[in-house]
JSON list of C-alpha atoms in Angstrom, two decimals:
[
{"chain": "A", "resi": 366, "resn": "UNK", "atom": "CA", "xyz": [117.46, 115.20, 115.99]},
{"chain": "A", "resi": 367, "resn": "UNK", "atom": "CA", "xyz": [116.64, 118.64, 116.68]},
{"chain": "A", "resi": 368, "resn": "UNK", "atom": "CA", "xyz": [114.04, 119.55, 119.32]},
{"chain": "A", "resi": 369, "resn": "UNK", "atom": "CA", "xyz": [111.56, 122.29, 120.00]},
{"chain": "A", "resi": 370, "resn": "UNK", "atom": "CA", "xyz": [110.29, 122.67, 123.51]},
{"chain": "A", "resi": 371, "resn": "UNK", "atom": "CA", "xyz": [107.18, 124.46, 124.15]},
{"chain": "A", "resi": 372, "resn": "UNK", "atom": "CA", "xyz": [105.87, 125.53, 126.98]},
{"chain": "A", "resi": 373, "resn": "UNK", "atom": "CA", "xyz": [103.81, 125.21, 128.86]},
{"chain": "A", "resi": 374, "resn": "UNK", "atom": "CA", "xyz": [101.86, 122.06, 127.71]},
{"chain": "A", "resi": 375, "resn": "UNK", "atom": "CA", "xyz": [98.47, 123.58, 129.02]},
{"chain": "A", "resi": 376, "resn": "UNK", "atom": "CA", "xyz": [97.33, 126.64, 130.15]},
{"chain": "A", "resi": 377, "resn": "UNK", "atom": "CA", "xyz": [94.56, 127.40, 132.46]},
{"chain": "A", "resi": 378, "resn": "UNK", "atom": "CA", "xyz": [93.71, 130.89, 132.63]},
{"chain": "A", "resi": 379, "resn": "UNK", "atom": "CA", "xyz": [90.36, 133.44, 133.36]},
{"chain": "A", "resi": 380, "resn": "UNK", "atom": "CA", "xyz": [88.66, 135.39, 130.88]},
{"chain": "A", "resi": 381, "resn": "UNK", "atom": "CA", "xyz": [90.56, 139.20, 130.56]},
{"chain": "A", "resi": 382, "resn": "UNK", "atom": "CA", "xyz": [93.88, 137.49, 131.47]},
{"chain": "A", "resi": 383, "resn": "UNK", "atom": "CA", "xyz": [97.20, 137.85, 129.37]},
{"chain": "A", "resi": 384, "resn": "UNK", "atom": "CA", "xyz": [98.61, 134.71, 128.49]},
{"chain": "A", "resi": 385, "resn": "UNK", "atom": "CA", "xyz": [102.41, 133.72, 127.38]},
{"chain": "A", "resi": 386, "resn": "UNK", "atom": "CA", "xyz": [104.01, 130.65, 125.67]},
{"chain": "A", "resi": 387, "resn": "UNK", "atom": "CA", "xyz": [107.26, 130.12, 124.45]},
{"chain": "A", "resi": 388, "resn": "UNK", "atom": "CA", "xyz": [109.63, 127.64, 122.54]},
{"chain": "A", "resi": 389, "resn": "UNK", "atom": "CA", "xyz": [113.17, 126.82, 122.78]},
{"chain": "A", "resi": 390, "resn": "UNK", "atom": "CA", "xyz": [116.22, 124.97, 121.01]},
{"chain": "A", "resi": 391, "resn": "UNK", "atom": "CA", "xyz": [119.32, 124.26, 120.95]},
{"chain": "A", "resi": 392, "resn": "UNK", "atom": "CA", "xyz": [119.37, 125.06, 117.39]},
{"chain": "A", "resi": 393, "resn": "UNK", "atom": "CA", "xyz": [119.13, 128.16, 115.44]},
{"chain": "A", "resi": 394, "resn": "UNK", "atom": "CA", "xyz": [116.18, 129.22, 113.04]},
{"chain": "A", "resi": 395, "resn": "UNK", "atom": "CA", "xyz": [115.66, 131.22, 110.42]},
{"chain": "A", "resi": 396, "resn": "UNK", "atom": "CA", "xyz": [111.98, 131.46, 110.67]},
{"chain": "A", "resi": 397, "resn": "UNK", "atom": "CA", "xyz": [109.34, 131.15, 114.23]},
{"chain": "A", "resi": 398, "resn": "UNK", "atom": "CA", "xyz": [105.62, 130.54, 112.81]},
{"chain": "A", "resi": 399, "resn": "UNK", "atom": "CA", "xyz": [103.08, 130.15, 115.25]},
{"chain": "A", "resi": 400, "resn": "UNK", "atom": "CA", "xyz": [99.95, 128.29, 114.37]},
{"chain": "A", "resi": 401, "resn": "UNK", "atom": "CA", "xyz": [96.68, 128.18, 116.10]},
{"chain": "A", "resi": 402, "resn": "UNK", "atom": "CA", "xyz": [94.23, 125.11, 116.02]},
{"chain": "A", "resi": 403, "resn": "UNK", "atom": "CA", "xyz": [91.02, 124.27, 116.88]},
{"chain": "A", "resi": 404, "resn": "UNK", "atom": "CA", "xyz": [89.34, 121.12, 117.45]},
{"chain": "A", "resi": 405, "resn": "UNK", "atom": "CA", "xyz": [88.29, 119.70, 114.37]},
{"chain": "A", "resi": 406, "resn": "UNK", "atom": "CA", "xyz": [90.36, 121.81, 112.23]},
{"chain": "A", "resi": 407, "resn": "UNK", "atom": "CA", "xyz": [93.49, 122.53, 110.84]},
{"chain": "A", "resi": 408, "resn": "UNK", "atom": "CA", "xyz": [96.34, 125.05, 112.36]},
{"chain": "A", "resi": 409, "resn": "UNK", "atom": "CA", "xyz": [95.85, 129.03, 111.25]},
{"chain": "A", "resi": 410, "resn": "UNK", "atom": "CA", "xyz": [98.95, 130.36, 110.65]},
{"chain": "A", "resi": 411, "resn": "UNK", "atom": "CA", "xyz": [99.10, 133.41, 113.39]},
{"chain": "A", "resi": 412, "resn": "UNK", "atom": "CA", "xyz": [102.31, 135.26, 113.06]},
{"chain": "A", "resi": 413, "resn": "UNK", "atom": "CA", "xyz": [105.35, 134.89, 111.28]},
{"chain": "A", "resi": 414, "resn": "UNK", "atom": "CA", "xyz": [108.71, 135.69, 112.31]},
{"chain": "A", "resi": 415, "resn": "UNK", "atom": "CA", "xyz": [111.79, 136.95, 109.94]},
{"chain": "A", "resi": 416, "resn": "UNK", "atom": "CA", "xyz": [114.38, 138.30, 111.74]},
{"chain": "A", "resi": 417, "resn": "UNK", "atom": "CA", "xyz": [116.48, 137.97, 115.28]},
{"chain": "A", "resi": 418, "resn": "UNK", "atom": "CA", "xyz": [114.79, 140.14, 117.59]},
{"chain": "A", "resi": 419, "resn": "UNK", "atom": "CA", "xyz": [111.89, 141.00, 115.77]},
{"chain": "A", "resi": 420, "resn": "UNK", "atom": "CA", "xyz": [108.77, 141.75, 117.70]},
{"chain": "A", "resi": 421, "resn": "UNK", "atom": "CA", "xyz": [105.30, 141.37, 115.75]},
{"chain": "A", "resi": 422, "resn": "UNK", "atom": "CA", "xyz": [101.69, 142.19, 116.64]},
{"chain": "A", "resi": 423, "resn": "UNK", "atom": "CA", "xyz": [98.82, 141.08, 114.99]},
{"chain": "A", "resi": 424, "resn": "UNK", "atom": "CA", "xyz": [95.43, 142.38, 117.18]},
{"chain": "A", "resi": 425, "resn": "UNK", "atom": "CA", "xyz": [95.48, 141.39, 120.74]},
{"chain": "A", "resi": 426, "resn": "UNK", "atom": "CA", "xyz": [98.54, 138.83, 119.76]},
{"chain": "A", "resi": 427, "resn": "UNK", "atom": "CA", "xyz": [102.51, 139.69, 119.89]},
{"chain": "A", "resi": 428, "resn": "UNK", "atom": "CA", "xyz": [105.33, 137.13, 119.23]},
{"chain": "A", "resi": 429, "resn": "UNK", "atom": "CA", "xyz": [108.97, 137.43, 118.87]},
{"chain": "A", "resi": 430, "resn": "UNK", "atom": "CA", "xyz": [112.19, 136.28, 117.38]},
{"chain": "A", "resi": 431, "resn": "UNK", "atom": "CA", "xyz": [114.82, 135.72, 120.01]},
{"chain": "A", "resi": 432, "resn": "UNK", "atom": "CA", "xyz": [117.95, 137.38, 119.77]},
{"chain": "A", "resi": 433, "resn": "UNK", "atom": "CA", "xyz": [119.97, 134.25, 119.72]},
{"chain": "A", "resi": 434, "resn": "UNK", "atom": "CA", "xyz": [117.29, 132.48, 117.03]},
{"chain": "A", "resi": 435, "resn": "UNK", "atom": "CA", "xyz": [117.23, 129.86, 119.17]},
{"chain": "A", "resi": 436, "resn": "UNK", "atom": "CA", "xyz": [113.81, 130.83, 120.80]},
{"chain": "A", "resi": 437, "resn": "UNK", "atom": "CA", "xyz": [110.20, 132.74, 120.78]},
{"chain": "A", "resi": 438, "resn": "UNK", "atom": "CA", "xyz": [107.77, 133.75, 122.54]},
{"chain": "A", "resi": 439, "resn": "UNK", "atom": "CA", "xyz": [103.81, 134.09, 122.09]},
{"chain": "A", "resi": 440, "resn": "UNK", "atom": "CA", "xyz": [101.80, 136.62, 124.38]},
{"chain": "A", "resi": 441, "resn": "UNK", "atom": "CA", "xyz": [98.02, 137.00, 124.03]},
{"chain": "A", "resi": 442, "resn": "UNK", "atom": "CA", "xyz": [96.70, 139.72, 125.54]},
{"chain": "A", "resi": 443, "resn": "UNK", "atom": "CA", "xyz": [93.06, 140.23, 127.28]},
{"chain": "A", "resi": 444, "resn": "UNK", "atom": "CA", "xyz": [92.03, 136.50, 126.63]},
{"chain": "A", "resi": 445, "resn": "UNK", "atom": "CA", "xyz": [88.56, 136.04, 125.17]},
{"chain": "A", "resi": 446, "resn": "UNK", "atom": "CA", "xyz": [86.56, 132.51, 125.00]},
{"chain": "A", "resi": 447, "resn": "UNK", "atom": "CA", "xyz": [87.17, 132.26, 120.88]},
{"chain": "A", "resi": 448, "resn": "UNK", "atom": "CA", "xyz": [91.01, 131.95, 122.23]},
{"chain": "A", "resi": 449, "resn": "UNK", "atom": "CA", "xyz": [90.77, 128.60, 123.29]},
{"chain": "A", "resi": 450, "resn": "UNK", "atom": "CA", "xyz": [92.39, 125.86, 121.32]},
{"chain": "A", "resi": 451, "resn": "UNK", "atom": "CA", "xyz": [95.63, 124.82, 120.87]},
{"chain": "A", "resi": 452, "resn": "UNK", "atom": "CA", "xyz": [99.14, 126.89, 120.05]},
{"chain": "A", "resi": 453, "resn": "UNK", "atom": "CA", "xyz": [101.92, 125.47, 118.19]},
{"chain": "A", "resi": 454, "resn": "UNK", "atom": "CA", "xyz": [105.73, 127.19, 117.37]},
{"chain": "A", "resi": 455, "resn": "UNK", "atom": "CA", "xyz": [107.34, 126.13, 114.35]},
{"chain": "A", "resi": 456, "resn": "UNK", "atom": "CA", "xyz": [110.75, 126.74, 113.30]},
{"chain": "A", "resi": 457, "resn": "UNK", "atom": "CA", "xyz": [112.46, 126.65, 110.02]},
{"chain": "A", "resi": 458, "resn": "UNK", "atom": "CA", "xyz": [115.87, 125.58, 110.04]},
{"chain": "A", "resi": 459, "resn": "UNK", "atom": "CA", "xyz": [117.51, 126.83, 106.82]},
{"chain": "A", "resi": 460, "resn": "UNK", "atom": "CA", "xyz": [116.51, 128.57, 103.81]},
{"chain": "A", "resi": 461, "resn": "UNK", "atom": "CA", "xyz": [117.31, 126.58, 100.89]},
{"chain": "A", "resi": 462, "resn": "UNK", "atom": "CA", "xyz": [116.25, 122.48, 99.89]},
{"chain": "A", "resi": 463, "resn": "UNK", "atom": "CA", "xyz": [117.30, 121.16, 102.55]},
{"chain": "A", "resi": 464, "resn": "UNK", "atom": "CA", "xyz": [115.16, 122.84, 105.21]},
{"chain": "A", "resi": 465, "resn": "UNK", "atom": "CA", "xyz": [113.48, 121.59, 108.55]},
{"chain": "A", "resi": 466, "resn": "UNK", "atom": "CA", "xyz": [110.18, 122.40, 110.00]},
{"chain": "A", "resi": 467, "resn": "UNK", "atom": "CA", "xyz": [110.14, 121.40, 113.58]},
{"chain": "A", "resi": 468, "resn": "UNK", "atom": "CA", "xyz": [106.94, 121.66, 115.24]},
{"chain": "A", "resi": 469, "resn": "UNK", "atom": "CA", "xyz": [106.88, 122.32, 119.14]},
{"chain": "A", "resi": 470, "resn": "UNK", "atom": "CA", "xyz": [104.51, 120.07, 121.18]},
{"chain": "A", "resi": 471, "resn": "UNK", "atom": "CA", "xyz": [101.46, 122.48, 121.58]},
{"chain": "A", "resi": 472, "resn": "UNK", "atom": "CA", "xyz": [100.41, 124.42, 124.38]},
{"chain": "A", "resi": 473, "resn": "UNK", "atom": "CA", "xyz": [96.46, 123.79, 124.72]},
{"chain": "A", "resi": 474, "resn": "UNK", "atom": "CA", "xyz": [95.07, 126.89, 125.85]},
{"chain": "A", "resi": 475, "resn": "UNK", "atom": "CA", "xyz": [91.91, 126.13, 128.19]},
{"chain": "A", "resi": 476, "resn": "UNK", "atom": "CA", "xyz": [89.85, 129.40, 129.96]},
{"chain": "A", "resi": 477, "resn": "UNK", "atom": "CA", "xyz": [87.91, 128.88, 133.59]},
{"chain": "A", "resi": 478, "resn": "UNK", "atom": "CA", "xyz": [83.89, 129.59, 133.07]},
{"chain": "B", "resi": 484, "resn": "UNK", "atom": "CA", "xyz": [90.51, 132.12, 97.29]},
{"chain": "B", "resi": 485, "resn": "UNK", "atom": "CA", "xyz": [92.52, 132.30, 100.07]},
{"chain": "B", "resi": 486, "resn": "UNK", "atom": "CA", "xyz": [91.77, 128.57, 100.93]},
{"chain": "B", "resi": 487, "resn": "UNK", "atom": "CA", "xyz": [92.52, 124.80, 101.08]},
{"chain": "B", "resi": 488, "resn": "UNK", "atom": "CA", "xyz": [89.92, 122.40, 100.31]},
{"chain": "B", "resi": 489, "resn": "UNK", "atom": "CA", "xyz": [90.23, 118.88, 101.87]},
{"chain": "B", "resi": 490, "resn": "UNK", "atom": "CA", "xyz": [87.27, 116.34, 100.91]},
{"chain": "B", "resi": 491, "resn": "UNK", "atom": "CA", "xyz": [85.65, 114.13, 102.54]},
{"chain": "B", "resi": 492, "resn": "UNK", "atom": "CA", "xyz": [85.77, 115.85, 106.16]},
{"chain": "B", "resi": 493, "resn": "UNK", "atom": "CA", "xyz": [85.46, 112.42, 108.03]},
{"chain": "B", "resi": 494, "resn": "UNK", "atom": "CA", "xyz": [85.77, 108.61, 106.10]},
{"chain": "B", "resi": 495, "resn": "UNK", "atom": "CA", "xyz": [85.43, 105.46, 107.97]},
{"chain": "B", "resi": 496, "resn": "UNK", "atom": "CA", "xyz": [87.11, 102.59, 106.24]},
{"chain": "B", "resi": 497, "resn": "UNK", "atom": "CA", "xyz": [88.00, 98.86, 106.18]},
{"chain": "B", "resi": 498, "resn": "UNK", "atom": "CA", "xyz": [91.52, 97.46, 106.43]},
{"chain": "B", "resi": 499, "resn": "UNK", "atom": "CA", "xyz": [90.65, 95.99, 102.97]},
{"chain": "B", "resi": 500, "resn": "UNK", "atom": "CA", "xyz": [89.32, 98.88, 100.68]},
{"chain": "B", "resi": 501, "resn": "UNK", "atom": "CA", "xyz": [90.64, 101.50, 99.15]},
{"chain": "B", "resi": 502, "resn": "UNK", "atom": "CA", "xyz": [89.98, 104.91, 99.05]},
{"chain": "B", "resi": 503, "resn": "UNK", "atom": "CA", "xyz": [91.41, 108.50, 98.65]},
{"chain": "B", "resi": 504, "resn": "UNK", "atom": "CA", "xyz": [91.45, 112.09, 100.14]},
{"chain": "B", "resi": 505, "resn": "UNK", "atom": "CA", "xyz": [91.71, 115.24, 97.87]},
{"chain": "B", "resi": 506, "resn": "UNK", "atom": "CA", "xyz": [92.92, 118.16, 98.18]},
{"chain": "B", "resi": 507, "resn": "UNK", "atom": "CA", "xyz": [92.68, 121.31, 96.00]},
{"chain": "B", "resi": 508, "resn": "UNK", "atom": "CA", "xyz": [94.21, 124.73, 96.36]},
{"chain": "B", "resi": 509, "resn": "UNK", "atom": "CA", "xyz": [94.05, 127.91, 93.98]},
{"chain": "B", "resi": 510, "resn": "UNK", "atom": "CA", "xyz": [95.80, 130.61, 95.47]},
{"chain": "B", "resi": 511, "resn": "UNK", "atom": "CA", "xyz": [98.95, 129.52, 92.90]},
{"chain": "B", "resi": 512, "resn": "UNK", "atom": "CA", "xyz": [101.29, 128.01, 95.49]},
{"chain": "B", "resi": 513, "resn": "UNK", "atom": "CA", "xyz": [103.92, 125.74, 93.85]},
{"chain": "B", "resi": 514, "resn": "UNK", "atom": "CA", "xyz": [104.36, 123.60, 97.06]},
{"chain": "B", "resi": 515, "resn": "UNK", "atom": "CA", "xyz": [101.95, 121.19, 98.33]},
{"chain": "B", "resi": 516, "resn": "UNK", "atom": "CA", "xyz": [102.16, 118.84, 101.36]},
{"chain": "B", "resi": 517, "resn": "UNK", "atom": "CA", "xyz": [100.22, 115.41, 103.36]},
{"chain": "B", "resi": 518, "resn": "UNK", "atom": "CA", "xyz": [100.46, 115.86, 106.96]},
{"chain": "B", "resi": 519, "resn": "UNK", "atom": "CA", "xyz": [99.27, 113.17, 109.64]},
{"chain": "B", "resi": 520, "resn": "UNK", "atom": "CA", "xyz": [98.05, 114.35, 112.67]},
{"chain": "B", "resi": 521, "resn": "UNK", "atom": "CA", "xyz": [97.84, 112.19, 116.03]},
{"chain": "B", "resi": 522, "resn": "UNK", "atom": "CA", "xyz": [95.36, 113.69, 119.20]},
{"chain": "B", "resi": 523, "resn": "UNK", "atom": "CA", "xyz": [96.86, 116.08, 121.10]},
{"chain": "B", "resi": 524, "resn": "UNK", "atom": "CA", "xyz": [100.25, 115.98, 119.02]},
{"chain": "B", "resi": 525, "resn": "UNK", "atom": "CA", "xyz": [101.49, 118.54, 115.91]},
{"chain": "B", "resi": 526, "resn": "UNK", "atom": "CA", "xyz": [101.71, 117.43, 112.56]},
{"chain": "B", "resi": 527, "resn": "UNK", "atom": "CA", "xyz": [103.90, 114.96, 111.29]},
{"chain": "B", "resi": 528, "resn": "UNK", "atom": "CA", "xyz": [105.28, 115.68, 107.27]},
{"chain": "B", "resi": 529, "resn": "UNK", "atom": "CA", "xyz": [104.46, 112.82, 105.19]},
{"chain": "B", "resi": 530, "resn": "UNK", "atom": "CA", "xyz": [105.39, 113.66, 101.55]},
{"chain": "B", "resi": 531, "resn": "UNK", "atom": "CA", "xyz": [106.05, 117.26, 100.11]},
{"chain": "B", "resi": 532, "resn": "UNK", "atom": "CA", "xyz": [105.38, 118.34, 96.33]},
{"chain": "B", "resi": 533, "resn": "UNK", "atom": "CA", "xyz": [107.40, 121.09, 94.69]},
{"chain": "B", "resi": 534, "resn": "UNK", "atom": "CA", "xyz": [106.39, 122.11, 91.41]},
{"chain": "B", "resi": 535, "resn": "UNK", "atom": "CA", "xyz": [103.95, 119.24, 90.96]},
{"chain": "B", "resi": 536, "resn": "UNK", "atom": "CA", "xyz": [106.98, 116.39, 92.03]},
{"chain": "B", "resi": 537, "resn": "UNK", "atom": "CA", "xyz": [107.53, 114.44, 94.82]},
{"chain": "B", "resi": 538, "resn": "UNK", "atom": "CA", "xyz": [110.61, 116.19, 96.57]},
{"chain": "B", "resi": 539, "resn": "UNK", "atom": "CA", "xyz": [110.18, 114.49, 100.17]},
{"chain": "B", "resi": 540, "resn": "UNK", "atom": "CA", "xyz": [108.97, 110.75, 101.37]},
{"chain": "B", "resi": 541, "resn": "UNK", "atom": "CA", "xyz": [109.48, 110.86, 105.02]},
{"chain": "B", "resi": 542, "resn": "UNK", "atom": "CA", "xyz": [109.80, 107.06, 104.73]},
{"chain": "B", "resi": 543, "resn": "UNK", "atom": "CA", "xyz": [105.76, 106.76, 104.84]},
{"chain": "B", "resi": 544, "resn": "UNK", "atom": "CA", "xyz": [104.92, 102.69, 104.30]},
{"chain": "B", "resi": 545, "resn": "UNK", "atom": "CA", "xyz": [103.47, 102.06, 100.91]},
{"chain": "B", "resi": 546, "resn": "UNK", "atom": "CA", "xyz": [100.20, 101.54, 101.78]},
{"chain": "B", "resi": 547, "resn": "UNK", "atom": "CA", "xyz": [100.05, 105.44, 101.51]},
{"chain": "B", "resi": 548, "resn": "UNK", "atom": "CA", "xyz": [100.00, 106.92, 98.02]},
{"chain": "B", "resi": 549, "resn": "UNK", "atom": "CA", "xyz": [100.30, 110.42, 97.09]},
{"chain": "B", "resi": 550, "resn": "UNK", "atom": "CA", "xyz": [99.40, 111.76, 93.69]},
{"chain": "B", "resi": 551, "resn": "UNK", "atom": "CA", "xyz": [99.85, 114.98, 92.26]},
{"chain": "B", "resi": 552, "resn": "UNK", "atom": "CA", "xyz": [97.88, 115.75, 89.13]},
{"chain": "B", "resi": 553, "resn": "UNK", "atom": "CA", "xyz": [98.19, 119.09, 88.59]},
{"chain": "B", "resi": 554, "resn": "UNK", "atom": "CA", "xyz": [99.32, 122.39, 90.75]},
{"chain": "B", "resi": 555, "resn": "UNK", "atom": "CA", "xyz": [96.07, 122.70, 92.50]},
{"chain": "B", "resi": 556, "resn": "UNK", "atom": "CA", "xyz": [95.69, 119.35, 93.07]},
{"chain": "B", "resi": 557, "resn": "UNK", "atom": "CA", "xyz": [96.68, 116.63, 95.62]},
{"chain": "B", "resi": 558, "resn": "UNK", "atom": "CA", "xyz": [95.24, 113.47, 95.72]},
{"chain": "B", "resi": 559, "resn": "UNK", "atom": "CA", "xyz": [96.26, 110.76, 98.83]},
{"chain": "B", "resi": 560, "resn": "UNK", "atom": "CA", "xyz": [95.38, 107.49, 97.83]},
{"chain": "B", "resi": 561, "resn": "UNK", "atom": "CA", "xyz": [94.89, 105.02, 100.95]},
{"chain": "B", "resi": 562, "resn": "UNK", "atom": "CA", "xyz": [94.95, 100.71, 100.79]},
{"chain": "B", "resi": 563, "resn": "UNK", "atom": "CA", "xyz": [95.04, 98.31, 102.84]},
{"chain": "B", "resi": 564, "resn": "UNK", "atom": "CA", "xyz": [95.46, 100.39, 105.98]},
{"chain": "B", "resi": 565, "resn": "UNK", "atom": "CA", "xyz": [95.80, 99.38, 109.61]},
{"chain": "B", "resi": 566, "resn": "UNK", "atom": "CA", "xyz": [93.95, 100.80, 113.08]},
{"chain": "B", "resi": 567, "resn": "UNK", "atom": "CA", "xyz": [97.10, 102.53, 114.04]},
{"chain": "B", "resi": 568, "resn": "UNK", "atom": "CA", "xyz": [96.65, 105.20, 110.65]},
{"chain": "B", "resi": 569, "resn": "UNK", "atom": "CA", "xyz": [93.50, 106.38, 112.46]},
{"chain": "B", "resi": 570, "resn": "UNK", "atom": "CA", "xyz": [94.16, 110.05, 112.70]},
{"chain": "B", "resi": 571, "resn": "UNK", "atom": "CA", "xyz": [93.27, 113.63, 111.14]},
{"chain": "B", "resi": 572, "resn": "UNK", "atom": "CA", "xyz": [94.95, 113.96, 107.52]},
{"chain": "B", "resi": 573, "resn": "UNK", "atom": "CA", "xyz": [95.98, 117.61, 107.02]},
{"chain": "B", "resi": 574, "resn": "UNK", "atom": "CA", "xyz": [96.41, 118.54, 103.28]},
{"chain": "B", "resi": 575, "resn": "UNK", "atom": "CA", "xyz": [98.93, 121.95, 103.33]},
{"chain": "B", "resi": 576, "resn": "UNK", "atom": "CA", "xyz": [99.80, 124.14, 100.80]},
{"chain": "B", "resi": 577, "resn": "UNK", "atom": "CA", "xyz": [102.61, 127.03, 100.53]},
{"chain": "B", "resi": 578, "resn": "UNK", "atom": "CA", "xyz": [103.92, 129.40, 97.84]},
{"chain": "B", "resi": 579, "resn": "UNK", "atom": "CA", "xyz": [107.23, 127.70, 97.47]},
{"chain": "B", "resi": 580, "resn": "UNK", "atom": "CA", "xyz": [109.69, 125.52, 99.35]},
{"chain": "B", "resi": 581, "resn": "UNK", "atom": "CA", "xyz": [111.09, 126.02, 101.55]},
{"chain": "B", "resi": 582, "resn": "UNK", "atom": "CA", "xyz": [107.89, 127.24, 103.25]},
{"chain": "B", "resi": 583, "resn": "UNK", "atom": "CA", "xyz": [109.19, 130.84, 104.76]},
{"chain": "B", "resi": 584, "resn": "UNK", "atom": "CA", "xyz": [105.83, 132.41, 104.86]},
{"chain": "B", "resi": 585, "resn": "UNK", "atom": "CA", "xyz": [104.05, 129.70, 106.29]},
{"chain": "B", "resi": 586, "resn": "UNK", "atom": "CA", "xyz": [101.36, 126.73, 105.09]},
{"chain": "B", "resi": 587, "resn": "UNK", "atom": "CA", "xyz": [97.57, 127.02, 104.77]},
{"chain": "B", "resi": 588, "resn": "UNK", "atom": "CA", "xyz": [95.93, 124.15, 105.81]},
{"chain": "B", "resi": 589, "resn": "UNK", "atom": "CA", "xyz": [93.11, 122.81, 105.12]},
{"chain": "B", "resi": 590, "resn": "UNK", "atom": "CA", "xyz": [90.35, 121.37, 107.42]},
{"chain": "B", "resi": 591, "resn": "UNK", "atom": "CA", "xyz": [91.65, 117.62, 107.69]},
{"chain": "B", "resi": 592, "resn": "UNK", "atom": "CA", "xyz": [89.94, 114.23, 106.94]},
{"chain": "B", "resi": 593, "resn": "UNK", "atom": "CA", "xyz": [89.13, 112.56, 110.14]},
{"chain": "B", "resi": 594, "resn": "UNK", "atom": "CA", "xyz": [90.52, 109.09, 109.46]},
{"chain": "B", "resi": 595, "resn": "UNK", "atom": "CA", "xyz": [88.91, 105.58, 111.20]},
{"chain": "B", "resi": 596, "resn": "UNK", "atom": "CA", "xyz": [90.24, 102.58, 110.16]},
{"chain": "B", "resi": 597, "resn": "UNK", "atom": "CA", "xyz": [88.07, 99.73, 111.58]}
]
């Protein structure tokens, strides 16, 4: 079956650091989401992603659409505490009924006191 | 209301009774989904509903029922369930299918099975 792979699994970073996470197929998408989630609750959608080669920011976070649709990347810039948690891709395979949603593994995202 | 609303936030149950999560949503999205969530792993789809009908089963054992009573409304109706169904139930919700702008979740139940 189709695959995402998501790295890297964990992350251990300090405080004012930039951090970056990607995923990568085989397979082409037609949409990248990327989902944040915290213990205890469920994943906040974070960006979405439209188009092949789109780049999109929102606040201190930037993701984008690889040109071959087959891959994205997350960057976080100037890493704060509240960051912590865990980041998932998702990609969307088509764009009628008979769609996929293929969740990447999660990259936990752990900060250094 | 931008939300999803998942009830009870944590339910401890016996392999013999029967109970049920809700969900509720009123931000007007047509699709409506069960997840099941493992530690440390993403989501896994259970059932999808489109326009208040079930559209996917991802071949989830029986002992699982999903219910949809109306568009804001998603019921998951649980008997007869085994230690290994421990987990964190996510209850999602999107404006259509497929979902291209993303779900909203909602908090999860926290699932024991004892």
């Amino acid at each position: 079956g189709q695959q995402l792979n998501q790295s890297p699994q964990s992350m251990f970073i300090q405080e004012g650091e930039d951090v970056s996470m990607n995923c990568t197929s085989s397979s082409i998408f037609n949409t990248w989401l990327w989902y944040k989630q915290d213990p205890g609750e469920g994943p906040v959608l974070l960006i979405a992603l439209y188009k092949a080669g789109e780049l999109t920011s929102n606040g201190r976070l930037t993701a984008q659409f690889g040109i071959t649709r087959k891959d994205s990347f997350l960057n976080i810039s100037a890493s704060i505490p509240s960051d912590v948690g865990i980041y998932f891709c998702a990609g969307l395979t088509n764009m009628d009924s008979n769609y996929q949603l293929i969740w990447g593994a999660g990259t936990k995202l752990i900060i250094k006191p | 209301d931008t939300e999803v609303t998942q009830t009870p936030k944590h339910l401890v149950m016996g392999m013999t009774n029967k109970k049920s999560l809700k969900c509720e949503q009123h931000m007007g999205h047509r699709a409506m989904y069960w997840y099941k969530q493992k530690a440390k792993k993403p989501p896994e789809l259970m059932f999808v509903y489109s326009y208040e009908k079930l559209s996917i089963n991802e071949s989830v054992p029986s002992r699982f029922s999903p219910e949809c009573p109306n568009s804001s409304l998603l019921n998951l109706h649980l008997h007869a369930l085994q230690p290994e169904d421990s987990a964190l139930y996510l209850c999602a919700s999107s404006l259509g299918t497929p979902p291209n702008y993303g779900y909203t979740f909602g908090s999860g139940t926290r699932l024991t099975v004892v």
